[in-house]
Amino acid sequence: MTEETTNSLLQSLSDELAGLVERVAPSVVRVDDGSRLTATGILWSADGVVLTTSHGVERDEDLAIELANGTRHAAILIGRDHDTDLAVLKAEATGLPAVELAEAADAKTGQFALALGRPGTHG
């Protein structure tokens, strides 16, 4: 493979990843449990169901999510599984930009995975 071909493939991959981030970013939220640190969550459904990490939600009360545009919504913890480190929240909002789910059958071991976060400080 020539250097030019390699550079072209890398540029294509970079462009695809940038497009994916742009498409998914509105569904990535910041989760605030009132502690010093925040977590990242995914808007699983337009009616406010959020999937996040269990360890990122230390407290069960005074929860909130923050959208990419800075809008905040109160949320409640509706379940958690410490073994898988997952927690499910329900935000008090509707019409949210839920993530577009891929078909599980299309996922294969060894494929790239992209992790996104919504950083921020407690505010």
XYZ file of C-alpha atoms in Angstrom:
123
model
C 0.000 0.000 0.000
C 1.373 3.390 -0.921
C 1.734 6.274 1.485
C -0.864 8.198 -0.531
C -3.360 5.326 -0.229
C -2.696 5.017 3.496
C -3.186 8.759 3.993
C -6.426 8.635 2.002
C -7.763 5.726 4.089
C -6.834 7.462 7.332
C -8.521 10.670 6.168
C -11.674 8.704 5.273
C -11.707 7.035 8.683
C -11.185 10.391 10.389
C -14.034 11.951 8.392
C -16.365 9.031 9.227
C -15.572 9.284 12.946
C -16.114 13.056 12.916
C -19.480 12.559 11.210
C -20.478 9.919 13.744
C -19.564 12.173 16.670
C -21.553 15.017 15.131
C -24.597 12.753 14.673
C -24.482 11.187 18.154
C -23.307 14.157 20.264
C -26.814 15.569 20.920
C -27.722 12.256 22.601
C -24.768 12.419 25.010
C -25.632 14.133 28.303
C -23.828 15.158 31.446
C -25.238 13.543 34.606
C -25.018 15.590 37.786
C -25.716 13.942 41.139
C -24.792 17.018 43.176
C -21.384 15.664 44.091
C -18.067 17.128 43.031
C -17.797 14.955 39.909
C -20.146 14.380 36.980
C -20.801 11.401 34.715
C -21.791 10.935 31.098
C -25.058 9.384 29.968
C -26.816 8.448 26.750
C -30.376 9.535 25.977
C -31.867 6.099 25.358
C -35.353 7.381 24.507
C -36.993 10.681 23.625
C -39.132 10.526 26.783
C -36.086 10.985 29.021
C -34.675 7.527 29.746
C -30.910 7.882 30.282
C -28.309 5.114 30.536
C -25.206 5.937 32.596
C -22.686 4.315 34.910
C -23.747 3.219 38.366
C -20.506 4.485 39.919
C -21.142 7.904 38.344
C -24.372 8.325 40.303
C -23.270 8.190 43.924
C -26.402 9.863 45.249
C -29.995 8.874 44.476
C -31.549 12.319 44.966
C -31.198 15.762 43.355
C -30.140 14.267 40.023
C -30.069 16.272 36.815
C -28.983 15.828 33.222
C -27.509 18.517 31.018
C -27.963 18.416 27.246
C -25.351 19.457 24.705
C -27.050 22.870 24.413
C -26.763 23.458 28.191
C -30.424 22.785 29.025
C -30.819 21.024 32.385
C -33.603 18.652 33.411
C -34.279 17.087 36.806
C -33.993 13.296 36.821
C -34.689 10.353 39.103
C -32.875 7.057 39.460
C -35.160 4.237 38.286
C -32.684 1.380 38.544
C -29.091 0.314 38.842
C -27.016 -2.839 38.499
C -23.732 -2.702 40.377
C -22.465 -5.902 38.686
C -22.577 -4.321 35.213
C -21.971 -0.767 36.538
C -25.099 0.529 34.781
C -27.756 2.908 36.053
C -30.979 4.087 34.424
C -32.386 7.547 35.043
C -35.641 9.169 33.986
C -35.410 12.855 33.136
C -38.431 15.097 33.521
C -38.616 15.969 29.825
C -39.906 14.709 26.501
C -38.882 15.218 22.892
C -35.220 14.681 23.711
C -32.683 13.679 21.007
C -32.476 9.939 21.716
C -29.546 7.959 20.355
C -30.123 6.017 17.146
C -29.593 2.391 18.112
C -27.690 0.053 15.802
C -28.746 -3.502 15.113
C -27.026 -5.809 17.597
C -26.539 -8.405 14.859
C -24.356 -5.906 12.954
C -21.819 -5.643 15.799
C -18.798 -7.925 15.561
C -15.939 -8.678 17.915
C -12.908 -6.645 16.916
C -14.773 -3.676 15.461
C -13.882 -0.160 16.517
C -15.820 1.267 19.450
C -16.132 4.987 20.001
C -16.533 6.347 23.536
C -17.945 9.841 23.946
C -18.236 11.936 27.071
C -19.897 15.175 28.071
C -17.285 16.723 30.366
C -17.996 19.493 32.754
C -17.817 20.616 36.318
C -20.511 20.697 38.919
C -22.499 23.809 38.361
